[in-house]
Amino acid sequence: MFALIEAAGWPIWFLIVASIVAVAIIGERLWSLRQSQVVPKDLLPKVVQEYRKNGVTEELIARLNQGPVLGRVFAAGLKNIRSSREVIKDSIEEAGRAATQELDRFLTTLGSIAAVAPLLGLFGTVVGMIEIFGSQTPTGSNPIQLGHGISIALYNTAFGILVAVPSILFYRYFRAKVDAMVVEMELQAIKLVEVLLGERKA
């Protein structure tokens, strides 16, 4: 591994750091964007059942705030249950915006890595080309310096692509998943409001 890094030259360190950050973000988002952590399917009926049994209690609100992301949206609506429909709707929308920001966390960074990694690879390629041209002397070329320049150019180009491709694929996957979860949260919140106001059967 160290021999590969040495052959790729100092520009590879930028790509190594970018790859570590990308892997960390991908792992964290895979864990955080599980359906059970964001929009569990059984949460709405449980909340409605408990509300009809005990009403809005501090225990219910606290449990929802400490649970999945959808629970925090529900908690915002339940806390304003005695207010008008508009106030309930506004409180849910505010909580939904906060939840969306939480779901979007680190995705901009991952997208930036996907865009920048090929440029970092290109930068390494340019450094390698400079090394190649620097190997030319009036008496010929220095084969060691020439070979090192070629390895810098090729390794950085390949590693830049290797970092960029998974990053962009996971970025698009997470982006689509977040969008779907936001829509699902909106639908669940609308159902909750309608049930609480007696406009829909549970």
PDB file of C-alpha atoms in Angstrom:
ATOM      1  CA  MET A   1       0.000   0.000   0.000  1.00  0.00           C
ATOM      2  CA  PHE A   2       2.784   2.405   0.937  1.00  0.00           C
ATOM      3  CA  ALA A   3       4.594   1.509  -2.302  1.00  0.00           C
ATOM      4  CA  LEU A   4       1.460   2.460  -4.279  1.00  0.00           C
ATOM      5  CA  ILE A   5       1.187   5.786  -2.448  1.00  0.00           C
ATOM      6  CA  GLU A   6       4.877   6.444  -3.070  1.00  0.00           C
ATOM      7  CA  ALA A   7       4.452   5.646  -6.772  1.00  0.00           C
ATOM      8  CA  ALA A   8       1.429   7.947  -7.007  1.00  0.00           C
ATOM      9  CA  GLY A   9       3.289  10.868  -5.456  1.00  0.00           C
ATOM     10  CA  TRP A  10       2.146  13.528  -3.018  1.00  0.00           C
ATOM     11  CA  PRO A  11      -1.020  14.543  -4.977  1.00  0.00           C
ATOM     12  CA  ILE A  12      -2.620  11.193  -4.043  1.00  0.00           C
ATOM     13  CA  TRP A  13      -2.988  12.352  -0.423  1.00  0.00           C
ATOM     14  CA  PHE A  14      -5.774  14.751  -1.415  1.00  0.00           C
ATOM     15  CA  LEU A  15      -7.673  11.846  -2.946  1.00  0.00           C
ATOM     16  CA  ILE A  16      -7.002   9.588   0.043  1.00  0.00           C
ATOM     17  CA  VAL A  17      -8.496  12.196   2.394  1.00  0.00           C
ATOM     18  CA  ALA A  18     -11.476  12.659   0.040  1.00  0.00           C
ATOM     19  CA  SER A  19     -12.062   8.894  -0.110  1.00  0.00           C
ATOM     20  CA  ILE A  20     -11.973   8.562   3.692  1.00  0.00           C
ATOM     21  CA  VAL A  21     -14.499  11.376   4.092  1.00  0.00           C
ATOM     22  CA  ALA A  22     -16.733   9.869   1.376  1.00  0.00           C
ATOM     23  CA  VAL A  23     -16.694   6.399   2.989  1.00  0.00           C
ATOM     24  CA  ALA A  24     -17.494   7.922   6.393  1.00  0.00           C
ATOM     25  CA  ILE A  25     -20.449   9.881   4.973  1.00  0.00           C
ATOM     26  CA  ILE A  26     -21.787   6.869   3.055  1.00  0.00           C
ATOM     27  CA  GLY A  27     -21.628   4.679   6.157  1.00  0.00           C
ATOM     28  CA  GLU A  28     -23.271   7.316   8.361  1.00  0.00           C
ATOM     29  CA  ARG A  29     -26.085   7.990   5.870  1.00  0.00           C
ATOM     30  CA  LEU A  30     -26.753   4.273   5.320  1.00  0.00           C
ATOM     31  CA  TRP A  31     -27.225   3.963   9.074  1.00  0.00           C
ATOM     32  CA  SER A  32     -29.205   7.183   9.590  1.00  0.00           C
ATOM     33  CA  LEU A  33     -31.550   6.869   6.604  1.00  0.00           C
ATOM     34  CA  ARG A  34     -33.007   3.499   7.584  1.00  0.00           C
ATOM     35  CA  GLN A  35     -36.787   3.514   7.301  1.00  0.00           C
ATOM     36  CA  SER A  36     -37.183   2.484  10.949  1.00  0.00           C
ATOM     37  CA  GLN A  37     -35.202   5.586  11.950  1.00  0.00           C
ATOM     38  CA  VAL A  38     -37.088   8.028   9.727  1.00  0.00           C
ATOM     39  CA  VAL A  39     -40.612   6.950   8.709  1.00  0.00           C
ATOM     40  CA  PRO A  40     -41.656   3.693  10.421  1.00  0.00           C
ATOM     41  CA  LYS A  41     -44.887   2.455   8.897  1.00  0.00           C
ATOM     42  CA  ASP A  42     -46.538   1.555  12.202  1.00  0.00           C
ATOM     43  CA  LEU A  43     -45.981   4.917  13.930  1.00  0.00           C
ATOM     44  CA  LEU A  44     -49.161   6.698  12.763  1.00  0.00           C
ATOM     45  CA  PRO A  45     -51.654   4.040  13.973  1.00  0.00           C
ATOM     46  CA  LYS A  46     -49.800   3.776  17.305  1.00  0.00           C
ATOM     47  CA  VAL A  47     -49.900   7.555  17.827  1.00  0.00           C
ATOM     48  CA  VAL A  48     -53.598   7.765  16.920  1.00  0.00           C
ATOM     49  CA  GLN A  49     -54.435   4.851  19.206  1.00  0.00           C
ATOM     50  CA  GLU A  50     -52.577   6.359  22.156  1.00  0.00           C
ATOM     51  CA  TYR A  51     -54.042   9.808  21.500  1.00  0.00           C
ATOM     52  CA  ARG A  52     -57.588   8.439  21.538  1.00  0.00           C
ATOM     53  CA  LYS A  53     -56.871   6.478  24.696  1.00  0.00           C
ATOM     54  CA  ASN A  54     -54.977   9.064  26.785  1.00  0.00           C
ATOM     55  CA  GLY A  55     -55.018  12.303  24.803  1.00  0.00           C
ATOM     56  CA  VAL A  56     -51.873  14.398  24.375  1.00  0.00           C
ATOM     57  CA  THR A  57     -49.563  13.635  27.291  1.00  0.00           C
ATOM     58  CA  GLU A  58     -46.071  14.848  28.136  1.00  0.00           C
ATOM     59  CA  GLU A  59     -44.896  11.263  27.981  1.00  0.00           C
ATOM     60  CA  LEU A  60     -46.215  10.836  24.435  1.00  0.00           C
ATOM     61  CA  ILE A  61     -44.611  14.081  23.243  1.00  0.00           C
ATOM     62  CA  ALA A  62     -41.269  13.202  24.869  1.00  0.00           C
ATOM     63  CA  ARG A  63     -41.286   9.708  23.357  1.00  0.00           C
ATOM     64  CA  LEU A  64     -42.047  11.052  19.892  1.00  0.00           C
ATOM     65  CA  ASN A  65     -39.304  13.692  20.149  1.00  0.00           C
ATOM     66  CA  GLN A  66     -36.764  11.049  21.128  1.00  0.00           C
ATOM     67  CA  GLY A  67     -37.862   8.583  18.461  1.00  0.00           C
ATOM     68  CA  PRO A  68     -37.722   8.557  14.650  1.00  0.00           C
ATOM     69  CA  VAL A  69     -37.704  11.729  12.568  1.00  0.00           C
ATOM     70  CA  LEU A  70     -41.411  11.359  11.716  1.00  0.00           C
ATOM     71  CA  GLY A  71     -42.174  11.263  15.455  1.00  0.00           C
ATOM     72  CA  ARG A  72     -40.792  14.788  15.864  1.00  0.00           C
ATOM     73  CA  VAL A  73     -43.107  16.008  13.111  1.00  0.00           C
ATOM     74  CA  PHE A  74     -46.063  14.327  14.830  1.00  0.00           C
ATOM     75  CA  ALA A  75     -45.036  15.825  18.186  1.00  0.00           C
ATOM     76  CA  ALA A  76     -45.100  19.333  16.692  1.00  0.00           C
ATOM     77  CA  GLY A  77     -48.695  18.805  15.549  1.00  0.00           C
ATOM     78  CA  LEU A  78     -49.861  17.200  18.792  1.00  0.00           C
ATOM     79  CA  LYS A  79     -48.453  20.029  20.918  1.00  0.00           C
ATOM     80  CA  ASN A  80     -50.762  22.436  19.045  1.00  0.00           C
ATOM     81  CA  ILE A  81     -53.809  20.163  18.905  1.00  0.00           C
ATOM     82  CA  ARG A  82     -56.013  22.752  20.628  1.00  0.00           C
ATOM     83  CA  SER A  83     -55.061  25.424  18.103  1.00  0.00           C
ATOM     84  CA  SER A  84     -56.613  26.066  14.711  1.00  0.00           C
ATOM     85  CA  ARG A  85     -55.982  23.857  11.704  1.00  0.00           C
ATOM     86  CA  GLU A  86     -53.678  26.519  10.249  1.00  0.00           C
ATOM     87  CA  VAL A  87     -51.526  26.641  13.379  1.00  0.00           C
ATOM     88  CA  ILE A  88     -51.283  22.846  13.475  1.00  0.00           C
ATOM     89  CA  LYS A  89     -50.359  22.772   9.794  1.00  0.00           C
ATOM     90  CA  ASP A  90     -47.724  25.517  10.207  1.00  0.00           C
ATOM     91  CA  SER A  91     -46.106  23.777  13.181  1.00  0.00           C
ATOM     92  CA  ILE A  92     -45.938  20.502  11.267  1.00  0.00           C
ATOM     93  CA  GLU A  93     -44.443  22.243   8.214  1.00  0.00           C
ATOM     94  CA  GLU A  94     -41.769  23.892  10.384  1.00  0.00           C
ATOM     95  CA  ALA A  95     -40.886  20.550  11.956  1.00  0.00           C
ATOM     96  CA  GLY A  96     -40.868  18.992   8.474  1.00  0.00           C
ATOM     97  CA  ARG A  97     -38.375  21.572   7.206  1.00  0.00           C
ATOM     98  CA  ALA A  98     -36.092  20.880  10.157  1.00  0.00           C
ATOM     99  CA  ALA A  99     -36.422  17.129   9.520  1.00  0.00           C
ATOM    100  CA  THR A 100     -35.565  17.616   5.839  1.00  0.00           C
ATOM    101  CA  GLN A 101     -32.388  19.486   6.763  1.00  0.00           C
ATOM    102  CA  GLU A 102     -31.424  16.637   9.059  1.00  0.00           C
ATOM    103  CA  LEU A 103     -32.004  14.071   6.311  1.00  0.00           C
ATOM    104  CA  ASP A 104     -29.942  16.164   3.871  1.00  0.00           C
ATOM    105  CA  ARG A 105     -26.988  16.338   6.269  1.00  0.00           C
ATOM    106  CA  PHE A 106     -23.589  15.658   4.638  1.00  0.00           C
ATOM    107  CA  LEU A 107     -25.127  15.036   1.187  1.00  0.00           C
ATOM    108  CA  THR A 108     -23.757  18.317  -0.170  1.00  0.00           C
ATOM    109  CA  THR A 109     -20.287  17.275   0.993  1.00  0.00           C
ATOM    110  CA  LEU A 110     -20.649  13.873  -0.682  1.00  0.00           C
ATOM    111  CA  GLY A 111     -21.797  15.508  -3.927  1.00  0.00           C
ATOM    112  CA  SER A 112     -18.861  17.911  -3.765  1.00  0.00           C
ATOM    113  CA  ILE A 113     -16.416  15.026  -3.353  1.00  0.00           C
ATOM    114  CA  ALA A 114     -17.964  13.302  -6.373  1.00  0.00           C
ATOM    115  CA  ALA A 115     -17.439  16.468  -8.430  1.00  0.00           C
ATOM    116  CA  VAL A 116     -13.974  17.350  -7.123  1.00  0.00           C
ATOM    117  CA  ALA A 117     -12.355  13.876  -7.131  1.00  0.00           C
ATOM    118  CA  PRO A 118     -11.839  13.744 -10.936  1.00  0.00           C
ATOM    119  CA  LEU A 119     -10.328  17.249 -10.776  1.00  0.00           C
ATOM    120  CA  LEU A 120      -7.949  16.116  -8.051  1.00  0.00           C
ATOM    121  CA  GLY A 121      -7.031  13.171 -10.279  1.00  0.00           C
ATOM    122  CA  LEU A 122      -6.464  15.580 -13.148  1.00  0.00           C
ATOM    123  CA  PHE A 123      -4.289  17.718 -10.881  1.00  0.00           C
ATOM    124  CA  GLY A 124      -2.181  14.638 -10.122  1.00  0.00           C
ATOM    125  CA  THR A 125      -1.963  13.948 -13.848  1.00  0.00           C
ATOM    126  CA  VAL A 126      -0.677  17.477 -14.476  1.00  0.00           C
ATOM    127  CA  VAL A 127       1.916  17.055 -11.706  1.00  0.00           C
ATOM    128  CA  GLY A 128       2.984  13.785 -13.356  1.00  0.00           C
ATOM    129  CA  MET A 129       3.285  15.481 -16.751  1.00  0.00           C
ATOM    130  CA  ILE A 130       5.446  18.196 -15.214  1.00  0.00           C
ATOM    131  CA  GLU A 131       7.618  15.442 -13.765  1.00  0.00           C
ATOM    132  CA  ILE A 132       7.856  13.824 -17.205  1.00  0.00           C
ATOM    133  CA  PHE A 133       8.887  17.062 -18.901  1.00  0.00           C
ATOM    134  CA  GLY A 134      11.335  17.705 -16.075  1.00  0.00           C
ATOM    135  CA  SER A 135      13.046  14.404 -16.844  1.00  0.00           C
ATOM    136  CA  GLN A 136      14.190  15.741 -20.213  1.00  0.00           C
ATOM    137  CA  THR A 137      17.798  16.916 -20.210  1.00  0.00           C
ATOM    138  CA  PRO A 138      20.149  18.029 -23.015  1.00  0.00           C
ATOM    139  CA  THR A 139      21.764  14.600 -22.902  1.00  0.00           C
ATOM    140  CA  GLY A 140      18.466  12.649 -22.950  1.00  0.00           C
ATOM    141  CA  SER A 141      15.895  11.747 -20.355  1.00  0.00           C
ATOM    142  CA  ASN A 142      16.225  10.503 -16.813  1.00  0.00           C
ATOM    143  CA  PRO A 143      14.436   7.111 -16.899  1.00  0.00           C
ATOM    144  CA  ILE A 144      13.775   7.042 -13.135  1.00  0.00           C
ATOM    145  CA  GLN A 145      12.191  10.491 -13.143  1.00  0.00           C
ATOM    146  CA  LEU A 146      10.326   9.685 -16.365  1.00  0.00           C
ATOM    147  CA  GLY A 147       8.865   6.493 -14.890  1.00  0.00           C
ATOM    148  CA  HIS A 148       7.906   8.272 -11.685  1.00  0.00           C
ATOM    149  CA  GLY A 149       6.121  10.999 -13.633  1.00  0.00           C
ATOM    150  CA  ILE A 150       4.153   8.427 -15.626  1.00  0.00           C
ATOM    151  CA  SER A 151       3.130   6.550 -12.458  1.00  0.00           C
ATOM    152  CA  ILE A 152       1.993   9.790 -10.787  1.00  0.00           C
ATOM    153  CA  ALA A 153      -0.159  10.673 -13.799  1.00  0.00           C
ATOM    154  CA  LEU A 154      -1.765   7.231 -14.174  1.00  0.00           C
ATOM    155  CA  TYR A 155      -2.345   6.442 -10.485  1.00  0.00           C
ATOM    156  CA  ASN A 156      -3.943   9.808  -9.746  1.00  0.00           C
ATOM    157  CA  THR A 157      -6.211   9.632 -12.780  1.00  0.00           C
ATOM    158  CA  ALA A 158      -7.370   6.132 -11.870  1.00  0.00           C
ATOM    159  CA  PHE A 159      -7.846   6.894  -8.172  1.00  0.00           C
ATOM    160  CA  GLY A 160      -9.759  10.099  -8.935  1.00  0.00           C
ATOM    161  CA  ILE A 161     -12.255   8.113 -11.023  1.00  0.00           C
ATOM    162  CA  LEU A 162     -12.359   5.367  -8.384  1.00  0.00           C
ATOM    163  CA  VAL A 163     -13.373   7.894  -5.709  1.00  0.00           C
ATOM    164  CA  ALA A 164     -15.793   9.839  -7.906  1.00  0.00           C
ATOM    165  CA  VAL A 165     -17.918   6.975  -9.283  1.00  0.00           C
ATOM    166  CA  PRO A 166     -19.124   5.455  -5.963  1.00  0.00           C
ATOM    167  CA  SER A 167     -19.540   8.941  -4.488  1.00  0.00           C
ATOM    168  CA  ILE A 168     -21.875  10.122  -7.251  1.00  0.00           C
ATOM    169  CA  LEU A 169     -23.820   6.851  -7.234  1.00  0.00           C
ATOM    170  CA  PHE A 170     -24.397   6.995  -3.475  1.00  0.00           C
ATOM    171  CA  TYR A 171     -25.163  10.723  -3.644  1.00  0.00           C
ATOM    172  CA  ARG A 172     -27.927  10.127  -6.181  1.00  0.00           C
ATOM    173  CA  TYR A 173     -29.221   7.134  -4.219  1.00  0.00           C
ATOM    174  CA  PHE A 174     -29.390   9.116  -0.971  1.00  0.00           C
ATOM    175  CA  ARG A 175     -30.893  12.133  -2.735  1.00  0.00           C
ATOM    176  CA  ALA A 176     -33.738  10.011  -4.167  1.00  0.00           C
ATOM    177  CA  LYS A 177     -34.237   8.254  -0.818  1.00  0.00           C
ATOM    178  CA  VAL A 178     -34.474  11.534   1.086  1.00  0.00           C
ATOM    179  CA  ASP A 179     -36.961  12.953  -1.430  1.00  0.00           C
ATOM    180  CA  ALA A 180     -39.152   9.853  -1.087  1.00  0.00           C
ATOM    181  CA  MET A 181     -38.973   9.990   2.710  1.00  0.00           C
ATOM    182  CA  VAL A 182     -39.922  13.683   2.774  1.00  0.00           C
ATOM    183  CA  VAL A 183     -42.987  12.977   0.635  1.00  0.00           C
ATOM    184  CA  GLU A 184     -43.926  10.066   2.909  1.00  0.00           C
ATOM    185  CA  MET A 185     -43.566  12.256   6.003  1.00  0.00           C
ATOM    186  CA  GLU A 186     -45.814  14.900   4.455  1.00  0.00           C
ATOM    187  CA  LEU A 187     -48.503  12.324   3.653  1.00  0.00           C
ATOM    188  CA  GLN A 188     -48.320  10.797   7.143  1.00  0.00           C
ATOM    189  CA  ALA A 189     -48.529  14.246   8.762  1.00  0.00           C
ATOM    190  CA  ILE A 190     -51.589  15.156   6.670  1.00  0.00           C
ATOM    191  CA  LYS A 191     -53.272  11.890   7.710  1.00  0.00           C
ATOM    192  CA  LEU A 192     -52.511  12.619  11.366  1.00  0.00           C
ATOM    193  CA  VAL A 193     -54.026  16.110  11.177  1.00  0.00           C
ATOM    194  CA  GLU A 194     -57.137  14.804   9.446  1.00  0.00           C
ATOM    195  CA  VAL A 195     -57.570  12.016  12.003  1.00  0.00           C
ATOM    196  CA  LEU A 196     -57.085  14.374  14.950  1.00  0.00           C
ATOM    197  CA  LEU A 197     -59.585  16.848  13.542  1.00  0.00           C
ATOM    198  CA  GLY A 198     -62.098  14.105  12.816  1.00  0.00           C
ATOM    199  CA  GLU A 199     -61.897  14.427   9.038  1.00  0.00           C
ATOM    200  CA  ARG A 200     -60.567  10.930   8.472  1.00  0.00           C
ATOM    201  CA  LYS A 201     -61.101   7.575  10.126  1.00  0.00           C
ATOM    202  CA  ALA A 202     -58.042   5.979  11.685  1.00  0.00           C
TER     203      ALA A 202
END
